[in-house]
């Protein structure tokens, strides 16, 4: 029998946490044969609700769930962690400037990065979901000098999945026929969903679509502003789809991308495609044997170059702002 994998979830009492924990416990994160132990990190005000969620997890009698621990201490939460899903973050509230938002989140992700550095297992894999996800991941990564930088990743898989769904709807293709889509840059309104290398049932997606105006005026803004559209319709931000994307991200990282396909992950740049080294930016990646590699050699056309550069410039600005706040 396998030793359980320790999975830490922060913001466990939040709405994404509620959609996420049951799928982790039922085996969707790591695999149907992998037992898990859950560690839930919350702030003191969230502990009681997290306990309620833990009671419900117990009531599911999940065969793979080998324990649940709830704490407000990051050192306890990340002790021996193999996978960490950093979901809890400080949302932007009325009157808050961007600098205030980055500072408030620095106050969360810097100590969590240090706690991961000091306590996590050697094979720790970190996914940051809490926004601004790329820059929060950068702050946590910088606070964890003993952990290889590439273990810190930010979630753009929801954007990736949204883009696949929009492309399928436009072309009438099955979702499962769409491969090699890429999200570049920041998980923000500047992100660039790229279909020029994507395939639909083996044919080039941009050629199948053959409609540059739809691409520029509908597809890209629809994907980039989908979060706001969900809030408008639902009265609350994306939760189940975000949890689903977090599951997909880690499952792919651990178990690999399918042959002939790739995925999108926010990862520390190695300088590929002109993205400054160290920025946590979304790239096309192939996952294999528990690691990942950036897909190399893609031809980036003018249309794509402008958009990738704009999103990467925003990431560099965010990095400079948090550096100015002493968070890096
Ligand atoms: P909620 O406000 O429902 O839940 C957040 C939870 O985090 C709360 O229970 C809160 O008590 C807890 N928390 C706050 N600070 C904490 C800390 N220091 N340690 C541990 N827990 C802490 O938000 P929810 O809807 O679950 O969203 C969570 C985050 O995901 C937000 O930052 C949101 O912006 C972000 N999202 C990111 C997405 C992505 O694609 N990367 C998409 C969905 C989502 O918007």
XYZ file of C-alpha atoms and ligand atoms in Angstrom:
373
model
C 0.000 0.000 0.000
C 1.208 3.487 -0.844
C 2.109 6.076 1.758
C -0.403 8.912 1.713
C 0.547 12.127 -0.085
C 0.294 15.243 2.093
C -1.789 17.905 0.382
C -2.051 21.359 1.961
C -4.864 23.696 0.948
C -4.939 27.323 2.093
C -8.171 29.292 2.172
C -9.875 25.970 2.792
C -13.060 27.582 4.113
C -13.541 29.697 0.998
C -15.729 28.934 -1.990
C -12.950 27.430 -4.129
C -11.832 25.399 -1.121
C -15.316 23.985 -0.788
C -15.360 22.891 -4.421
C -11.789 21.599 -4.310
C -11.426 19.514 -1.169
C -13.976 16.853 -2.058
C -12.325 16.206 -5.408
C -8.875 15.935 -3.836
C -10.239 13.490 -1.273
C -11.978 11.408 -3.923
C -8.772 10.905 -5.899
C -9.076 13.381 -8.748
C -5.971 15.390 -7.867
C -3.370 12.646 -7.910
C -5.040 9.476 -9.083
C -7.605 6.891 -8.071
C -4.988 4.764 -6.309
C -3.223 7.504 -4.318
C -4.212 7.995 -0.655
C -4.072 11.572 0.636
C -3.806 13.400 3.929
C -5.292 16.885 3.935
C -3.965 19.898 5.813
C -6.255 22.888 5.816
C -4.798 26.326 6.507
C -7.147 29.157 7.401
C -7.004 32.434 9.246
C -8.534 32.272 12.750
C -11.927 33.591 11.519
C -12.076 30.778 8.955
C -11.254 27.859 11.253
C -14.794 27.062 12.328
C -16.093 26.909 8.764
C -13.094 24.744 7.802
C -14.047 22.373 10.609
C -17.547 22.169 9.154
C -16.114 21.261 5.750
C -13.920 18.635 7.419
C -17.027 17.124 9.041
C -18.589 16.807 5.599
C -15.400 15.258 4.223
C -15.600 12.677 7.016
C -19.202 12.024 6.093
C -18.216 11.089 2.565
C -16.171 8.153 3.913
C -13.713 8.572 1.041
C -11.550 5.438 0.907
C -8.467 7.458 -0.121
C -8.715 10.108 2.613
C -6.330 9.176 5.426
C -6.656 12.223 7.677
C -7.547 15.902 7.940
C -5.727 18.467 10.038
C -6.907 22.063 10.408
C -4.653 24.882 11.531
C -3.996 28.618 11.358
C -0.222 28.076 11.614
C 1.593 27.879 8.249
C 4.488 25.929 9.817
C 2.070 23.187 10.841
C 0.093 23.331 7.594
C 3.153 22.855 5.356
C 4.973 20.326 7.563
C 5.903 17.472 5.241
C 3.682 18.845 2.452
C 4.115 17.189 -0.946
C 1.564 19.341 -2.758
C 0.459 22.824 -1.690
C -2.506 24.628 -3.187
C -2.335 28.283 -2.176
C -5.897 29.436 -2.653
C -6.493 31.870 0.227
C -5.665 35.451 -0.669
C -6.689 38.987 0.123
C -9.335 40.108 -2.353
C -9.381 43.627 -3.696
C -11.904 45.686 -1.768
C -13.387 49.085 -2.519
C -10.923 51.947 -2.519
C -7.920 49.622 -2.529
C -5.078 50.643 -4.847
C -3.046 48.045 -6.680
C -0.089 48.713 -4.385
C -2.270 48.033 -1.310
C -3.431 44.773 -2.864
C 0.114 43.626 -3.622
C 1.238 44.570 -0.128
C -1.659 42.783 1.597
C -0.964 39.643 -0.420
C 2.753 39.940 0.230
C 1.834 39.699 3.908
C 0.261 36.309 3.148
C 2.535 34.768 0.502
C 5.915 35.770 1.935
C 5.399 33.967 5.277
C 3.765 31.027 3.492
C 6.780 30.776 1.152
C 9.088 30.761 4.158
C 6.973 28.126 5.910
C 7.155 25.964 2.760
C 10.918 26.495 2.627
C 11.348 25.430 6.251
C 8.843 22.588 6.536
C 7.709 21.070 3.237
C 8.857 17.709 1.851
C 11.749 17.688 -0.638
C 9.407 16.929 -3.529
C 7.019 19.831 -2.762
C 4.979 21.140 -5.689
C 3.209 24.468 -5.213
C 0.263 25.857 -7.156
C -0.800 29.440 -6.446
C -4.464 30.155 -7.225
C -5.025 33.247 -5.062
C -4.801 36.476 -7.027
C -2.725 38.181 -8.268
C -1.606 34.582 -8.779
C 1.599 35.038 -10.806
C 3.024 37.696 -8.526
C 1.894 35.928 -5.344
C 3.746 32.863 -6.639
C 6.832 35.002 -7.248
C 6.694 36.359 -3.683
C 6.349 32.858 -2.202
C 9.111 31.498 -4.436
C 11.506 34.290 -3.464
C 10.862 33.507 0.211
C 11.821 29.855 -0.341
C 15.467 29.909 -1.473
C 16.040 26.247 -0.569
C 13.232 24.984 -2.807
C 13.968 24.740 -6.551
C 12.245 27.752 -8.147
C 10.410 25.623 -10.724
C 8.297 24.040 -7.971
C 6.387 27.317 -7.652
C 3.675 27.659 -10.271
C 0.650 29.900 -10.848
C -2.698 28.852 -12.254
C -3.627 29.748 -15.823
C -5.356 26.424 -16.438
C -8.784 27.959 -15.934
C -7.986 30.418 -18.740
C -6.680 27.490 -20.824
C -9.888 25.502 -20.270
C -12.053 28.546 -20.970
C -10.228 29.101 -24.257
C -10.689 25.467 -25.317
C -14.381 25.687 -24.543
C -14.825 28.917 -26.553
C -12.912 27.461 -29.493
C -15.003 24.295 -29.425
C -18.216 26.333 -29.400
C -17.051 28.481 -32.336
C -15.975 25.587 -34.545
C -18.430 22.918 -33.471
C -15.521 20.652 -32.555
C -15.471 18.402 -29.527
C -13.455 19.719 -26.619
C -11.399 16.537 -26.748
C -10.376 17.277 -30.352
C -8.636 20.528 -29.343
C -4.943 20.321 -28.543
C -1.907 22.564 -28.049
C -3.703 25.677 -26.986
C -1.516 28.159 -25.108
C -2.138 30.868 -22.542
C 0.792 33.274 -22.406
C 1.645 35.833 -19.737
C -0.272 36.929 -16.680
C -3.502 35.529 -15.232
C -5.194 38.879 -15.746
C -7.058 40.775 -18.439
C -3.775 41.076 -20.408
C -3.359 37.298 -20.794
C -2.997 36.041 -24.347
C -4.847 32.886 -25.415
C -2.986 31.695 -28.541
C -4.646 29.473 -31.147
C -1.945 29.768 -33.820
C -0.311 26.522 -32.711
C -3.504 24.872 -31.535
C -4.990 21.952 -33.419
C -8.585 20.951 -33.981
C -8.811 17.278 -34.906
C -5.271 17.571 -36.283
C -5.851 20.743 -38.342
C -4.391 24.130 -37.472
C -6.978 25.959 -35.351
C -6.247 29.442 -36.732
C -6.775 28.097 -40.272
C -9.981 26.306 -39.290
C -11.332 29.493 -37.680
C -9.958 31.740 -40.427
C -11.459 34.845 -38.854
C -8.929 37.315 -37.455
C -11.668 39.687 -36.367
C -13.357 37.034 -34.234
C -9.976 36.209 -32.756
C -9.114 39.791 -31.825
C -12.556 41.168 -30.956
C -14.385 38.179 -29.521
C -12.281 35.187 -28.586
C -9.455 36.927 -26.748
C -11.635 39.383 -24.766
C -14.213 36.683 -23.955
C -11.537 34.425 -22.463
C -9.733 37.269 -20.697
C -12.922 38.758 -19.205
C -14.701 35.508 -18.424
C -14.112 35.897 -14.690
C -15.999 39.195 -14.677
C -18.820 37.687 -16.768
C -19.205 34.856 -14.229
C -19.413 37.355 -11.357
C -22.032 39.313 -13.286
C -24.143 36.203 -13.927
C -23.649 34.257 -10.716
C -23.229 37.049 -8.214
C -20.024 35.358 -7.043
C -16.682 34.607 -8.628
C -15.782 31.349 -10.386
C -15.433 28.608 -7.821
C -16.171 25.115 -9.174
C -14.448 25.844 -12.484
C -11.459 27.312 -10.643
C -11.274 24.265 -8.391
C -11.542 22.030 -11.459
C -8.657 23.882 -13.102
C -6.525 23.515 -9.969
C -7.210 19.770 -10.048
C -6.279 19.652 -13.750
C -3.075 21.663 -13.203
C -1.698 19.414 -10.483
C -2.956 16.194 -12.084
C -1.198 17.069 -15.334
C 1.997 18.153 -13.537
C 2.142 14.884 -11.595
C 0.854 12.484 -14.235
C 2.030 14.148 -17.460
C 0.511 15.714 -20.575
C -0.976 13.423 -23.199
C 1.243 12.465 -26.128
C 1.115 15.204 -28.767
C -0.513 17.736 -26.471
C 0.664 20.413 -24.043
C -0.870 22.581 -21.336
C -0.491 26.094 -19.932
C 1.130 26.820 -16.572
C 2.482 29.960 -14.928
C 6.116 29.043 -14.254
C 9.401 30.834 -13.567
C 10.733 31.946 -16.942
C 14.117 30.677 -18.113
C 14.221 33.499 -20.658
C 12.380 31.557 -23.371
C 10.332 33.548 -25.899
C 11.820 36.825 -24.661
C 10.163 36.589 -21.235
C 12.666 37.952 -18.678
C 14.198 35.214 -16.560
C 12.546 34.727 -13.174
C 9.141 36.242 -13.986
C 6.325 33.772 -13.320
C 4.596 33.801 -16.672
C 2.314 31.366 -18.457
C 3.918 29.207 -21.162
C 3.089 26.140 -23.222
C 4.533 23.243 -21.226
C 4.910 19.516 -21.550
C 4.745 17.611 -18.261
C 6.586 14.326 -17.846
C 7.860 12.249 -14.917
C 6.664 14.811 -12.367
C 8.491 17.714 -14.027
C 7.791 20.043 -16.929
C 9.522 21.708 -19.848
C 8.620 24.762 -21.907
C 7.698 23.828 -25.490
C 10.521 25.306 -27.557
C 10.806 26.510 -31.130
C 7.293 27.829 -31.712
C 7.121 30.522 -34.326
C 5.631 33.651 -32.726
C 3.924 35.911 -35.268
C 3.493 39.683 -34.993
C -0.084 39.413 -33.688
C 1.058 37.129 -30.878
C 4.301 38.984 -30.132
C 2.530 42.267 -29.327
C 0.117 40.557 -26.965
C 2.693 38.394 -25.200
C 4.911 41.439 -24.706
C 2.061 43.496 -23.216
C 1.175 40.828 -20.668
C 4.820 40.221 -19.778
C 5.325 43.979 -19.332
C 2.495 43.927 -16.781
C 4.205 41.074 -14.932
C 7.464 43.039 -14.858
C 5.599 46.041 -13.424
C 4.052 43.895 -10.705
C 7.472 42.446 -9.909
C 8.983 45.925 -9.665
C 6.136 47.050 -7.406
C 6.565 44.154 -4.948
C 10.330 44.600 -5.069
C 9.761 48.244 -4.134
C 7.686 47.048 -1.182
C 10.576 44.862 -0.001
C 8.649 41.650 -0.734
C 11.321 40.093 -2.957
P -13.044 33.221 -0.751
O -12.995 34.624 -0.256
O -14.336 32.508 -0.832
O -12.079 32.326 0.141
C -10.793 32.710 0.489
C -10.470 32.058 1.804
O -9.095 32.299 2.101
C -11.287 32.594 2.986
O -11.889 31.513 3.673
C -10.231 33.299 3.845
O -10.510 33.202 5.240
C -8.980 32.515 3.471
N -7.722 33.205 3.745
C -7.445 34.528 3.645
N -6.181 34.774 4.019
C -5.640 33.590 4.362
C -4.368 33.204 4.846
N -3.413 34.107 5.089
N -4.145 31.897 5.091
C -5.114 30.986 4.880
N -6.352 31.297 4.451
C -6.601 32.576 4.176
O -12.318 33.250 -2.167
P -12.381 32.173 -3.348
O -13.538 32.464 -4.223
O -12.245 30.815 -2.771
O -11.072 32.580 -4.185
C -9.784 32.414 -3.663
C -8.751 33.106 -4.543
O -8.716 32.541 -5.842
C -9.013 34.590 -4.762
O -7.784 35.299 -4.594
C -9.444 34.660 -6.199
O -9.155 35.918 -6.777
C -8.607 33.570 -6.807
N -9.031 33.056 -8.123
C -8.048 32.711 -8.991
C -8.310 32.167 -10.232
C -7.226 31.779 -11.171
O -7.557 31.370 -12.296
N -5.932 31.856 -10.844
C -9.719 31.986 -10.685
C -10.704 31.939 -9.568
C -10.437 32.889 -8.436
O -10.946 34.155 -8.777
